[in-house]
Coordinates of C-alpha atoms in Angstrom, one line a residue:
X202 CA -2.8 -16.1 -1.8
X203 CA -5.0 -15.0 1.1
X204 CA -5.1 -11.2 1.2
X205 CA -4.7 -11.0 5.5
X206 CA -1.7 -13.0 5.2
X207 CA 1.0 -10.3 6.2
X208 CA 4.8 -10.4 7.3
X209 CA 3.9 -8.4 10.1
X210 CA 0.6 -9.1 12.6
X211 CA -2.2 -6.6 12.2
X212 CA -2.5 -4.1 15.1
X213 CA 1.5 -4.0 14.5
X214 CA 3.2 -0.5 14.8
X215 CA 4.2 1.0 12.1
X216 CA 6.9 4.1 11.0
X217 CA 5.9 6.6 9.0
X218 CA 8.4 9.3 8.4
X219 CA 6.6 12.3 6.8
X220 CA 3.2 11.1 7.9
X221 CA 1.6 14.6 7.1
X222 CA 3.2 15.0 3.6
X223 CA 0.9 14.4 0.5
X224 CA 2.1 10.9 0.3
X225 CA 3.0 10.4 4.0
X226 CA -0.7 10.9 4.8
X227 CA -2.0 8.5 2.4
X228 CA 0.1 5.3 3.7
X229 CA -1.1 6.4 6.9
X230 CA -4.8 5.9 5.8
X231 CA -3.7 2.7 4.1
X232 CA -2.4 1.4 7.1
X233 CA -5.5 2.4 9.4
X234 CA -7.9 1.2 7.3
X235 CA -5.8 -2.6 7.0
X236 CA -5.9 -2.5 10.8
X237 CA -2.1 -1.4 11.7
X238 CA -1.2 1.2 14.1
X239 CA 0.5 4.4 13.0
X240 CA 3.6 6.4 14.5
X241 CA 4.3 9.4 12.2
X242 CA 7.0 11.8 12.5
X243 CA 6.5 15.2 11.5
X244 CA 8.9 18.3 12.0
X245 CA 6.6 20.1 14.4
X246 CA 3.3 18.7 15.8
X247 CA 1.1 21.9 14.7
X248 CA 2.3 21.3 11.3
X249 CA 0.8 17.8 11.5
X250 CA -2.8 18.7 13.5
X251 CA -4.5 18.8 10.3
X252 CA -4.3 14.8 10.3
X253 CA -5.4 13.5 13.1
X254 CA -8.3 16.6 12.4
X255 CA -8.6 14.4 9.2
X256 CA -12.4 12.9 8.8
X257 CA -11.0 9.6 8.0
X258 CA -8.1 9.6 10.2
X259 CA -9.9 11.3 13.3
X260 CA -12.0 8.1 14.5
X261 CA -8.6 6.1 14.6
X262 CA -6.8 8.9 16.6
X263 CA -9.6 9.2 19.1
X264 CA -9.0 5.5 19.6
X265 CA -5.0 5.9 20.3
X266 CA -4.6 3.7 16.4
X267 CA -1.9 6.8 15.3
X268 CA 0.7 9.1 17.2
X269 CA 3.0 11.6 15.9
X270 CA 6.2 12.7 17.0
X271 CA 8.5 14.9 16.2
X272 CA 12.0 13.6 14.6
X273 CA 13.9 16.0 11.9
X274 CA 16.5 13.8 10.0
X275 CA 19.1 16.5 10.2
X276 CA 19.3 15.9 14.3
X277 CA 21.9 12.3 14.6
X278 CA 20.0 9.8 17.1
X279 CA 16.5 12.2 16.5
X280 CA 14.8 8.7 15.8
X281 CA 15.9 6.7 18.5
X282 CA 12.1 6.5 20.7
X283 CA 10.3 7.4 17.5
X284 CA 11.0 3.6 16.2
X285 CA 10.8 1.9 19.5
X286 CA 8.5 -1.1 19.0
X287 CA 7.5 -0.8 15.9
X288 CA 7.7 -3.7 13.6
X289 CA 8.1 -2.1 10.4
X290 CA 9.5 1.7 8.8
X291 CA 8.1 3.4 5.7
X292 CA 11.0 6.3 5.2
X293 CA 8.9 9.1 2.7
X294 CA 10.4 12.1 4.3
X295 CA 13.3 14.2 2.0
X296 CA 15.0 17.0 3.2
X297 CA 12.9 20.6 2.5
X298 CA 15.4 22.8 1.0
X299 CA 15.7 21.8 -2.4
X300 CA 19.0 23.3 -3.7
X301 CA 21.0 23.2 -6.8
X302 CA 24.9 22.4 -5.2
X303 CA 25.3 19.3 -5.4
X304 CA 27.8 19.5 -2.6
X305 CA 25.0 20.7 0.0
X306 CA 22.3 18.8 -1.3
X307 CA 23.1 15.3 -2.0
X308 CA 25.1 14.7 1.4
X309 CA 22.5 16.2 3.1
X310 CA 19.7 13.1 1.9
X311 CA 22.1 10.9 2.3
X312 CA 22.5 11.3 5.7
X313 CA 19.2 12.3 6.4
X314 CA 18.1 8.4 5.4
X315 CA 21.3 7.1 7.1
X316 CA 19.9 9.1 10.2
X317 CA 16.5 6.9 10.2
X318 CA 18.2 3.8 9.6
X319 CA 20.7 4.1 12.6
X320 CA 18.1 4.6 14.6
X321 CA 16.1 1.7 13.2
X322 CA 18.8 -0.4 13.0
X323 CA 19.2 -0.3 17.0
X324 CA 15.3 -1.5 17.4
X325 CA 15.5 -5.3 17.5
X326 CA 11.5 -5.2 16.7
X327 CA 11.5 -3.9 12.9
X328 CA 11.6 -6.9 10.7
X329 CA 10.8 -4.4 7.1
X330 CA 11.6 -1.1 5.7
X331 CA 10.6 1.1 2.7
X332 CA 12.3 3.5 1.5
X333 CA 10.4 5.8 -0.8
X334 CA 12.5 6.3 -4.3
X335 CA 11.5 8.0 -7.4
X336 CA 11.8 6.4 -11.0
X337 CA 13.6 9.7 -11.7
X338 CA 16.6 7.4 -9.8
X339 CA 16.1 5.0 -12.5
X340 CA 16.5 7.2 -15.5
X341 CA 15.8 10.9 -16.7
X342 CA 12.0 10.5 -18.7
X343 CA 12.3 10.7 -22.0
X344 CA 9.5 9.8 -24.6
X345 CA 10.0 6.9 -27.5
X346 CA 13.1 5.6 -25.4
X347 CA 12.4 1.7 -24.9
X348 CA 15.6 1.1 -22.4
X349 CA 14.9 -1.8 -19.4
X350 CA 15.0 -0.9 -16.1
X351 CA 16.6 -3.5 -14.0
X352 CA 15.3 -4.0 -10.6
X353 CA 18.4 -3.4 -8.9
X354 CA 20.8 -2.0 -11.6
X355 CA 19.5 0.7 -13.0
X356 CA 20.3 4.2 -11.9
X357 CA 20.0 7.5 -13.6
X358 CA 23.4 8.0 -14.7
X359 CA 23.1 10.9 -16.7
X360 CA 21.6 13.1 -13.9
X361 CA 24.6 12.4 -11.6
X362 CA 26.7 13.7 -14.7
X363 CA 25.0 16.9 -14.8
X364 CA 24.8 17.1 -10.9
X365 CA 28.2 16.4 -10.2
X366 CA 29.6 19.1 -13.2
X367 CA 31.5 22.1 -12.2
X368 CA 29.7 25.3 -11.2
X369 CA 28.2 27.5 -11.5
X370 CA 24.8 25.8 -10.2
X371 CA 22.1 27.1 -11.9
X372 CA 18.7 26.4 -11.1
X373 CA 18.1 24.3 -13.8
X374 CA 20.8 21.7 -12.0
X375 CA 18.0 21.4 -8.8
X376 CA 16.3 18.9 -10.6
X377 CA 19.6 16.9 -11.5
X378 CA 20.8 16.9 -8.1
X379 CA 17.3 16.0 -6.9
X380 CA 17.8 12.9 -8.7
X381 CA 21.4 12.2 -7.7
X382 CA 20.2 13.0 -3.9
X383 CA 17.8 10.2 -4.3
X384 CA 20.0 7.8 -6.0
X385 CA 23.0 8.2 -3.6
X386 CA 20.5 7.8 -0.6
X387 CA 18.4 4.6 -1.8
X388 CA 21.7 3.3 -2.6
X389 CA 23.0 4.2 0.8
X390 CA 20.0 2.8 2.6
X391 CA 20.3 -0.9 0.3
X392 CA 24.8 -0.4 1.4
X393 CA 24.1 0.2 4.8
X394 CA 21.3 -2.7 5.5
X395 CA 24.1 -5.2 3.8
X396 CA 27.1 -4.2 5.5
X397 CA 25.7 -3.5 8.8
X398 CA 23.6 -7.1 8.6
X399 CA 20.3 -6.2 9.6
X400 CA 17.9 -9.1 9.4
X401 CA 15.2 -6.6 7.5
X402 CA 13.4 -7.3 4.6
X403 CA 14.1 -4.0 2.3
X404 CA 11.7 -2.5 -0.5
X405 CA 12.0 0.9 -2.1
X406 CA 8.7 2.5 -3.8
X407 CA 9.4 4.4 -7.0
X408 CA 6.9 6.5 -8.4
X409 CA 6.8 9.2 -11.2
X410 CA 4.2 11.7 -11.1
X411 CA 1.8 11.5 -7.9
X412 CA -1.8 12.8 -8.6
X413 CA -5.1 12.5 -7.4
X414 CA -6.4 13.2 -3.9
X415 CA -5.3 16.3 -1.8
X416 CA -6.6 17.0 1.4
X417 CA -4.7 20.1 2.9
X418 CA -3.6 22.9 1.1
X419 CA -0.2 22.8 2.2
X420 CA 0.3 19.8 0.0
X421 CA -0.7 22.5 -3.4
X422 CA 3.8 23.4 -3.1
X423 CA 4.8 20.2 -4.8
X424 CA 5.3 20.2 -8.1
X425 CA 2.3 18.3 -9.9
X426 CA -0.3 20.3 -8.7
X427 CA 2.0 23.6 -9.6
X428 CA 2.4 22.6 -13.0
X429 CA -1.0 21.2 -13.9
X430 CA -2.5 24.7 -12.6
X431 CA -0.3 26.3 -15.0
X432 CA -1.7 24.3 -17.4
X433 CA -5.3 25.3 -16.3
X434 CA -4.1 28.8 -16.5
X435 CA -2.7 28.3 -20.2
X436 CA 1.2 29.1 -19.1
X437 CA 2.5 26.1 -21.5
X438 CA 5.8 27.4 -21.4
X439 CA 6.2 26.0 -18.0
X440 CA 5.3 22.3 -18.3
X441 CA 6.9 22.0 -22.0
X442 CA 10.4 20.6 -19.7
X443 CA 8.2 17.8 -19.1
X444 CA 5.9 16.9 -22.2
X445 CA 5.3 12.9 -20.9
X446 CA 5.5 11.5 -17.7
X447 CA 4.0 8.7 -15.6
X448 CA 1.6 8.9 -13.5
X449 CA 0.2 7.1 -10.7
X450 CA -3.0 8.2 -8.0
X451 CA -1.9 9.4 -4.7
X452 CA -3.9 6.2 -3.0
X453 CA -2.6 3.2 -5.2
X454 CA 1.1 4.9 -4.5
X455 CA 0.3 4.6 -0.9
X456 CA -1.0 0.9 -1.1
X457 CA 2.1 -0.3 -3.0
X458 CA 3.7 1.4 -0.2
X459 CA 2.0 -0.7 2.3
X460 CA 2.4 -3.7 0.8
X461 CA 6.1 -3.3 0.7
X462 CA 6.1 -2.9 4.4
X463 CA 3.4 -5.9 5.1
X464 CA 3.4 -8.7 2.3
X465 CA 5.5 -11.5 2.6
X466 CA 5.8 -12.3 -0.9
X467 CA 7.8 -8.6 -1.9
X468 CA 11.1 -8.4 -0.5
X469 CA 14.2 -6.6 -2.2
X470 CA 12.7 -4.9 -4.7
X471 CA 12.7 -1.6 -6.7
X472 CA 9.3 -1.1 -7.2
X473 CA 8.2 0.8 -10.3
X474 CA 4.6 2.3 -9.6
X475 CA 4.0 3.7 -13.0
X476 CA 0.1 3.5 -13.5
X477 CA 0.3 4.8 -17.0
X478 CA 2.1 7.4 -19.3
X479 CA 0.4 10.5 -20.3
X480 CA 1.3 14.1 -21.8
X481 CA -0.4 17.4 -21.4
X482 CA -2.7 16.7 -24.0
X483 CA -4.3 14.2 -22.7
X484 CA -4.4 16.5 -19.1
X485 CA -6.0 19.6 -21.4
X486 CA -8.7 16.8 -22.5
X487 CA -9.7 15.9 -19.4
X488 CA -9.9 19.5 -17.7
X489 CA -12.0 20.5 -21.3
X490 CA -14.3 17.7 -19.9
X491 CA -14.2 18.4 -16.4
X492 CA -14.8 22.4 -16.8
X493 CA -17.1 22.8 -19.8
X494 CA -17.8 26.4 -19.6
X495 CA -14.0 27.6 -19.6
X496 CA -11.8 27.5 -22.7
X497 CA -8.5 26.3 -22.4
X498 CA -5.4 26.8 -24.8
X499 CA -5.5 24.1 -27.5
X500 CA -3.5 20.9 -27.8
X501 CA 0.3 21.7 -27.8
X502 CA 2.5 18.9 -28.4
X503 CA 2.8 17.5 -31.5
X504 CA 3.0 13.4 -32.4
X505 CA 1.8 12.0 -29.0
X506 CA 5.2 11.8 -26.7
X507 CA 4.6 8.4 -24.7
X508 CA 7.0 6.9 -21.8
X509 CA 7.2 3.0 -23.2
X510 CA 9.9 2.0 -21.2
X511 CA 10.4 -2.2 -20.1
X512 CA 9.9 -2.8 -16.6
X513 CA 11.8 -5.6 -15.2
X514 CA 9.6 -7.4 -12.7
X515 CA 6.6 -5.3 -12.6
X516 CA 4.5 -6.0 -9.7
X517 CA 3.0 -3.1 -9.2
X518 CA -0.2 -3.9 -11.1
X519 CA -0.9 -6.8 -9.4
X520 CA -0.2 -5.3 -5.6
X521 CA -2.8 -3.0 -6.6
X522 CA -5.0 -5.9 -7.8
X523 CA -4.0 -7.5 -4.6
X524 CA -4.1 -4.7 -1.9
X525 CA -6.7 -2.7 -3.3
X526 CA -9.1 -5.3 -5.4
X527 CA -8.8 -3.2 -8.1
X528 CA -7.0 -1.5 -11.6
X529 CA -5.5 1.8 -11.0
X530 CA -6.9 4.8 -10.7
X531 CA -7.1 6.7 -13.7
X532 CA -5.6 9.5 -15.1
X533 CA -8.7 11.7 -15.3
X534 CA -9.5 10.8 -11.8
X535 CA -6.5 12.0 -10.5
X536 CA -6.2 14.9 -12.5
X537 CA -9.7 16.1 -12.2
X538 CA -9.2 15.2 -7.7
X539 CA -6.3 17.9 -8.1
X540 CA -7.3 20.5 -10.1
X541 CA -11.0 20.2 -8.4
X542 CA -8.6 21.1 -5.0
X543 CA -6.8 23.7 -6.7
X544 CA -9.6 25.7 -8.2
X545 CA -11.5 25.4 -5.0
X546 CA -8.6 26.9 -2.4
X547 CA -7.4 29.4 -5.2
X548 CA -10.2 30.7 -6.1
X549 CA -9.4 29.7 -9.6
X550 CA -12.2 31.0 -12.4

């Protein structure tokens, strides 16, 4: 299929929610450079300057191709102009205080996604919209488990358990509620398109681990780059919660996203972007190759933990094959991007 084909016309508005977050950013880009227009919302417009500073995003800002706005999804109606005219929404944005009651947490992204849809939902122009998951909704990680995940029946059950159980919350339950925030709001988002009718074409985006690429140091809070300069710094404690994950690069998460928003042939889907599995090992290989003259602790895990679960309806491969002409990015890439970032603006030796 021709690659320009696209459910919405080029020079088309489009959402983004987040749009100076670490993935926010990078849709933006992938929307500027395919020749759509960009409205990002940000909490406060100083916090967002660094963007449209951006050398790749600058040119297209001088040229009126992006805007930002302020919107906060705790405000009921905040949305309303910021999705005037705009023919599709890419919702990345979560809620900033990550906590671990349940009862504050998980109501809170809920209606923090119900708040963008309301909005959206009274725009007669928006014909798609994205909803940025995790595939921590799908299921808690765990290495040699070969369980199928469904495209739209598969939800991380065992995290709500442990969110949902009675106090104290510890923070150790932040990450279970995390996921059960997540789950409750993609589900509210798919609930709320059905019962309320909208004519939309739905997608959610579900990544693992995001890597690769960072542009602004107030992306180094997220967790990825936290943990992997732990591992730089030979803390091993701290990542062993996590011995194998997916990843995928900051950039082909982004153009999955866009292609959920713009190509015709994805619509309703749970999309899985999961470029590979990997385990700290394999990260304490690459930074032994990438930084020759420092020694690092040795390989820790034993037996080589691997993710091998089944993907229902995996398209994510090809929408990068299709979007981006290429494979995906690969894992020493986008951990060698990072840490390059994180020894640079911490003075790491």
């Amino acid at each position: 299929m021709d690659e320009t084909k696209t459910a919405i016309p080029q020079g088309s508005w489009v959402l983004v929610t987040a749009a100076n977050g670490y993935t926010g950013s990078h849709i933006v880009m992938e929307l500027l450079k395919r020749g759509f227009k960009v409205r990002g919302t940000v909490r406060n417009l100083a916090s967002g300057q660094w963007l449209l500073d951006d050398d790749f995003v600058s040119p297209y800002a001088k040229r009126g191709d992006i805007e930002l706005v302020v919107a906060d999804t705790s405000v009921p109606n905040a949305f309303d102009d910021a999705v005037k005219g705009v023919s599709a929404v890419i919702h990345v944005a979560i809620i900033s205080d990550f906590t671990a009651d349940p009862n504050i947490g998980i109501p809170a992204t809920i209606e923090a996604a119900l708040t963008v849809c309301r909005s959206a939902a009274r725009e007669s122009s928006i014909k798609r919209f994205v909803f940025t998951s995790t595939f921590w909704a799908a299921t808690m990680p765990t290495p040699g488990v070969t369980d199928v995940i469904t495209n739209l029946d598969t939800w991380n059950e065992a995290a709500m358990q442990v969110a949902w159980a009675p106090p104290p919350y510890e923070p150790d339950r932040m990450i279970p509620v995390y996921c059960a925030s997540k789950i409750e709001s993609e589900k509210a988002v798919w609930k709320f398109v059905k019962d309320e009718k909208l004519p939309w074409v739905v997608n959610s985006v579900s990544p693992c681990v995001i890597l690769g690429d960072i542009r602004v140091d107030q992306h180094l809070r997220s967790m990825p780059p936290r943990l992997l300069e732990q591992l730089y710094l030979g803390n091993t404690e701290a990542v062993q919660r996590t011995p194998a994950m997916y990843y995928s690069h900051v950039t082909d998460v982004a153009v999955v996203h866009v292609a959920a928003a713009v190509d015709p042939d994805v619509s309703g889907l749970r999309i899985q972007v999961l470029a590979h599995s990997y385990n700290w090992n394999d990260c304490l290989d690459i930074l032994r190759k990438a930084y020759p003259n420092r020694k690092f602790v040795d390989n820790f895990l034993e037996g080589n933990p691997t993710l091998v679960y089944e993907i229902e309806n995996d398209i994510a491969p090809s929408l990068i094959q299709k979007w981006a002409g290429r494979d995906w990015i690969s894992l020493e890439t986008s951990v060698t991007e990072m840490m390059n970032f994180i020894v640079k603006h911490k003075k790491l030796q």
